Short mmCIF file of C-alpha atoms in Angstrom, two decimals:
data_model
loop_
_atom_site.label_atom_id
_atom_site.label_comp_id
_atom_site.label_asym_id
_atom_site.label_seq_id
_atom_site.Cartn_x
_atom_site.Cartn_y
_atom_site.Cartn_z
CA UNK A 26 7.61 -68.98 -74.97
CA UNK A 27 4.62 -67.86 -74.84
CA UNK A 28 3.01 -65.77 -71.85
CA UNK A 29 0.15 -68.70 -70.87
CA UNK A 30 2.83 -71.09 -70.83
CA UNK A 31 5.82 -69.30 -68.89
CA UNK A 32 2.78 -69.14 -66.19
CA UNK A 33 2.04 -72.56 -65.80
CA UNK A 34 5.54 -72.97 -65.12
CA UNK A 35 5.88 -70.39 -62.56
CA UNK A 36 2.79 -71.41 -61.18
CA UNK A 37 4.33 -75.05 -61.30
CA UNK A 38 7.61 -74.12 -59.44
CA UNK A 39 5.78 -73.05 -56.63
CA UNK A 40 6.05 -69.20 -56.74
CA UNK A 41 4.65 -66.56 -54.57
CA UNK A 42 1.34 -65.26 -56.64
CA UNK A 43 2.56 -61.16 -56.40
CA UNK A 44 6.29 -62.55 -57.79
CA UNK A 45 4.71 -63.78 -60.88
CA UNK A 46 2.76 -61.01 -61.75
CA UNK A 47 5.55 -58.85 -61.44
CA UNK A 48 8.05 -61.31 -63.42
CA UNK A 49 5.12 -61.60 -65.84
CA UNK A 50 4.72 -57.75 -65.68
CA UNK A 51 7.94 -56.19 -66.04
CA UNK A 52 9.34 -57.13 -69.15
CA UNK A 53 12.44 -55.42 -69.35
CA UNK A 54 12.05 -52.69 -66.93
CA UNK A 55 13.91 -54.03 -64.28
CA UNK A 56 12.25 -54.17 -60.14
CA UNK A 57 14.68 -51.87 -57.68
CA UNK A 58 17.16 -53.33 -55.94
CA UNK A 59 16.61 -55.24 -52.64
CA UNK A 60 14.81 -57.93 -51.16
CA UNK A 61 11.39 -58.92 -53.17
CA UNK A 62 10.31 -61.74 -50.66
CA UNK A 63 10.99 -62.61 -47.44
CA UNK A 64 9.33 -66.20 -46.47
CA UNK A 65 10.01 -67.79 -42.94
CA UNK A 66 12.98 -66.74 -40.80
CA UNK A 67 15.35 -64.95 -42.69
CA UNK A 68 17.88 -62.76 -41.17
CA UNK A 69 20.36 -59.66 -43.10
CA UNK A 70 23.29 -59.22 -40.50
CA UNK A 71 21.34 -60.96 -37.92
CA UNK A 72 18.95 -59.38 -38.18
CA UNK A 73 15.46 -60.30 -39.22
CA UNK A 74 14.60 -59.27 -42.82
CA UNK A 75 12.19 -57.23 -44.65
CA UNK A 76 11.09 -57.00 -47.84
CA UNK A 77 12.72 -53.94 -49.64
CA UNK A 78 15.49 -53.90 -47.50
CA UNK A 79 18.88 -53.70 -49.50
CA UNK A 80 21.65 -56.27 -49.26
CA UNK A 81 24.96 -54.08 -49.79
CA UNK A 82 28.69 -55.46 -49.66
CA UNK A 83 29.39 -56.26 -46.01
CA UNK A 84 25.93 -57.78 -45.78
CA UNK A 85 25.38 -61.86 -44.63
CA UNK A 86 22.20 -63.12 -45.70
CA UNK A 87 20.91 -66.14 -43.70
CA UNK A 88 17.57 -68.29 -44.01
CA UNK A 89 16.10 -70.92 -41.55
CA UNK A 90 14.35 -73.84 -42.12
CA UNK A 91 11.27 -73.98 -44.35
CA UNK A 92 12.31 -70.67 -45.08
CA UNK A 93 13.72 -68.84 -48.89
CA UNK A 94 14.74 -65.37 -50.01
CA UNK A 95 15.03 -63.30 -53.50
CA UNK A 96 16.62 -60.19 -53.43
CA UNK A 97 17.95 -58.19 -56.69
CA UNK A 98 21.62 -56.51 -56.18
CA UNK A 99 22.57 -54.18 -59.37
CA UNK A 100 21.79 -56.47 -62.39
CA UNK A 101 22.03 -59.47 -60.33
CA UNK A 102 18.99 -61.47 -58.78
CA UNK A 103 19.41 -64.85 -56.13
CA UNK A 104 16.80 -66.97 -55.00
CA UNK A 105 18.34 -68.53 -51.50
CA UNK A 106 16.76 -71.56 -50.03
CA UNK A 107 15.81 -72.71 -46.42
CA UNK A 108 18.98 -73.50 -44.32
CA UNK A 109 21.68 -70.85 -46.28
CA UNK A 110 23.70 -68.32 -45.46
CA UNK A 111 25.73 -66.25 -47.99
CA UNK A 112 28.09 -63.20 -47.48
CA UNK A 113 28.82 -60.42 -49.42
CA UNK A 114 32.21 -59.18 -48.95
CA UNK A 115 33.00 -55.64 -48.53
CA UNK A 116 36.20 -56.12 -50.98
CA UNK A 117 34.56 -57.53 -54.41
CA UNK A 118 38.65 -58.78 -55.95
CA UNK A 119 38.42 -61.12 -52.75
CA UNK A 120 34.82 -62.45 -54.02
CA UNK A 121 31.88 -61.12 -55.27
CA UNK A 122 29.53 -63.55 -52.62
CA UNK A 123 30.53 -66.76 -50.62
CA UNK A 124 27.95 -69.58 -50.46
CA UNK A 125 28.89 -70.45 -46.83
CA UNK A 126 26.24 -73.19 -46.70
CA UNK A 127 23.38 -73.79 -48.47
CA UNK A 128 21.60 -73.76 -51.90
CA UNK A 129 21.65 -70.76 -54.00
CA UNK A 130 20.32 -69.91 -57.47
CA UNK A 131 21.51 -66.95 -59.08
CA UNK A 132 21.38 -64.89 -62.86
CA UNK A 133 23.71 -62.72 -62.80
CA UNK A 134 24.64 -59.51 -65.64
CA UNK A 135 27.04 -57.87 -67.60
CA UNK A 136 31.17 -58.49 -66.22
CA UNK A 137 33.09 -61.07 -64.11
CA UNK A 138 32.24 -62.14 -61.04
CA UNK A 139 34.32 -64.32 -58.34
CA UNK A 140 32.19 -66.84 -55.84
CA UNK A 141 33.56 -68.65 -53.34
CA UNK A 142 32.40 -71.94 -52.06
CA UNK A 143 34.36 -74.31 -49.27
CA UNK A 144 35.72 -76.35 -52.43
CA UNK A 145 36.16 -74.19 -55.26
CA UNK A 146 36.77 -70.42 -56.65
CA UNK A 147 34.62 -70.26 -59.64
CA UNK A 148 34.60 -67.43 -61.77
CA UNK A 149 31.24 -66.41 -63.86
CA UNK A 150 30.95 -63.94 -66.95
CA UNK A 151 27.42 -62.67 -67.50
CA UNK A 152 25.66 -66.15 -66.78
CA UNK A 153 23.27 -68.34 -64.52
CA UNK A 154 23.84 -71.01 -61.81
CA UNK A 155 22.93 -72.90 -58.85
CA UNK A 156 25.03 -74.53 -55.99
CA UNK A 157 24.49 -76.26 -53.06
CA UNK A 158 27.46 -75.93 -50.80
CA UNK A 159 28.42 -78.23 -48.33
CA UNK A 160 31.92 -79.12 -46.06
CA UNK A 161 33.03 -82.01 -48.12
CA UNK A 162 31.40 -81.01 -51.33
CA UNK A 163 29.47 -78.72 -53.64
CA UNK A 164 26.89 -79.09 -55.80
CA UNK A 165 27.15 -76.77 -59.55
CA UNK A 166 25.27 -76.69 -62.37
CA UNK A 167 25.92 -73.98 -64.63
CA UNK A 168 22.83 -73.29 -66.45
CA UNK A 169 23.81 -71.03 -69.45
CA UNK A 170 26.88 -69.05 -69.97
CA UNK A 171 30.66 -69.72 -68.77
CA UNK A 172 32.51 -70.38 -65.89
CA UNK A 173 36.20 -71.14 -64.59
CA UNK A 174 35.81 -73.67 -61.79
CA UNK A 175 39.21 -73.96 -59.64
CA UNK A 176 39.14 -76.42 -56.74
CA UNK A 177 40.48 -75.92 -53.97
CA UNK A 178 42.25 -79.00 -53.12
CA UNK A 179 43.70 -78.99 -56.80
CA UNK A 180 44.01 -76.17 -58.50
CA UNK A 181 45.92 -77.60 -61.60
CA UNK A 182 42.52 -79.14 -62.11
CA UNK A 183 40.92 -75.62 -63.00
CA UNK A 184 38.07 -76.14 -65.57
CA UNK A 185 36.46 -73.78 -68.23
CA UNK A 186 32.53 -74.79 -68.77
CA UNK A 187 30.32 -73.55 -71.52
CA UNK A 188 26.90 -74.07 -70.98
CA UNK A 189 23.98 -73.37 -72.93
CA UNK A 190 20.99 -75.15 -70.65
CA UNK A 191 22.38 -77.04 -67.81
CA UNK A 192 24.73 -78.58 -69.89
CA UNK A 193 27.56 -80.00 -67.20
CA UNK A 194 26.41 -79.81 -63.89
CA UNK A 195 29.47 -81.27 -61.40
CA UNK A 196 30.11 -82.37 -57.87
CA UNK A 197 33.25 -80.41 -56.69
CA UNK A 198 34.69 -82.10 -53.50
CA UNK A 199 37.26 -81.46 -51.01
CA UNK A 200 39.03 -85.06 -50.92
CA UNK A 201 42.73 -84.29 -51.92
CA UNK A 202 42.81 -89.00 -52.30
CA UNK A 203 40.45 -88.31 -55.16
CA UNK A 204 41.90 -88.64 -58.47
CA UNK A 205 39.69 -85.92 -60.03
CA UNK A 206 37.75 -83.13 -57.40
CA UNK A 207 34.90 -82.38 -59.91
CA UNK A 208 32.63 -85.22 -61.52
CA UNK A 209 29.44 -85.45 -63.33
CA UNK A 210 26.00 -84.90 -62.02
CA UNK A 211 22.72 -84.45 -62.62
CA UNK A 212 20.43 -81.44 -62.73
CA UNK A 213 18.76 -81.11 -59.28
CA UNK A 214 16.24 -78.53 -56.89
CA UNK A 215 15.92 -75.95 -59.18
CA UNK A 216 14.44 -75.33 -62.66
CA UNK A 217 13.82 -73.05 -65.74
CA UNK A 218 10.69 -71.23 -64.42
CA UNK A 219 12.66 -70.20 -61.32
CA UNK A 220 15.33 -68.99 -63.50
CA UNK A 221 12.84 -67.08 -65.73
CA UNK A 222 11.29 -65.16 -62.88
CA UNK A 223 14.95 -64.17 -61.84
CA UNK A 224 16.04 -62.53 -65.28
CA UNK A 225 12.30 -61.07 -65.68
CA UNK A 226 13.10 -59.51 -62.17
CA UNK A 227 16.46 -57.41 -63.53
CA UNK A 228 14.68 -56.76 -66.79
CA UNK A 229 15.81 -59.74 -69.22
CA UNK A 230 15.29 -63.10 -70.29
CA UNK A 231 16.94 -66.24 -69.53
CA UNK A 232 19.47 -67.81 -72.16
CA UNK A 233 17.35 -70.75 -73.26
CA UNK A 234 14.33 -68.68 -73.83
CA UNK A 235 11.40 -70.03 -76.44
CA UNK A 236 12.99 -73.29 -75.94
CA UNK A 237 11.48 -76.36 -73.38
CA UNK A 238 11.55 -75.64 -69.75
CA UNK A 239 13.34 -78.23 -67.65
#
């Protein structure tokens, strides 16, 4: 893709100005770890947040309304949206990061990874997704890579995806009555550009590079 038009699509996704430049600027040299923006009220253990900062196992990051986050952890970067809290457990077999409510996006690197949401244990290896977690239900699109998606209302139902650009995004609900806990759905609140900025951030480029942003 080339560099004029990966910038119209950060530019179109609503990204802070200084974000781009650096996503534009680092290529593969990778930004240190921490969080890169703070917009609105967002809070790391309660507390309120500042850019730099580091989010460490233990940590809970949680953002009000009208309000987002990206931080980088290791070779991992998340963009968290207003209204979302997500942990970071201390002991990574138990999970590497809960989604207790909220909408995350999230590249992640090389190695397997456990996330917990209220409906499912879903296991990543080296990939890219976004979910939207609620009580009843959770929102997942896998954008590129693989995942095991176990639910937790019916295990037996455990599902391997393969994705190469948002390929199978599901629904994963919490309704033991429902003959299957994870149905179709479409691609929703986040996109490409967003994704781009995230991998540019830990030094690498998305999956579905050179190919059409969605």
């Amino acid at each position: 893709m080339e560099r004029r038009t990966l910038l119209r699509a950060l530019v179109a996704a609503g990204l802070a100005p200084q974000l781009i430049r650096v996503a534009l600027a680092k290529g593969n040299n990778p930004v240190p770890a921490g969080l890169h923006k703070v917009e609105g009220k967002v809070t790391l253990n309660g507390s309120p947040a500042r850019e730099g900062q580091l989010v460490k196992p233990g940590d809970t990051v949680k953002t009000g309304a009208n309000s987002s986050a990206i931080y980088v952890i290791g070779q991992d970067a998340f963009l968290q949206r207003a209204d979302s809290e997500v942990h970071f457990p201390i002991e990574s077999l138990e999970a590497f990061l809960r989604v207790l409510n909220g909408k995350l996006l999230s590249v992640f690197g090389r190695g397997q990874k456990k996330l917990q949401v209220s409906t499912a244990t879903i296991g990543i290896r080296g990939t890219a997704c976004y979910i939207e977690a609620e009580a009843s239900k959770t929102y997942f699109c896998l954008c590129y890579g693989e995942a095991e998606v176990v639910p937790s209302v019916a295990p037996a139902q455990r599902e391997i995806i393969h994705t190469e650009h948002h390929d199978h995004p599901i629904y994963i609900h919490n309704d033991p009555k429902m003959a299957t806990s994870m149905v179709p759905a479409a691609v929703i609140n986040h996109n490409d550009a967003e994704l781009t900025l995230l991998e540019n951030l830990v030094g690498r480029r998305p999956a579905f590079y050179g190919k059409d942003y969605k």
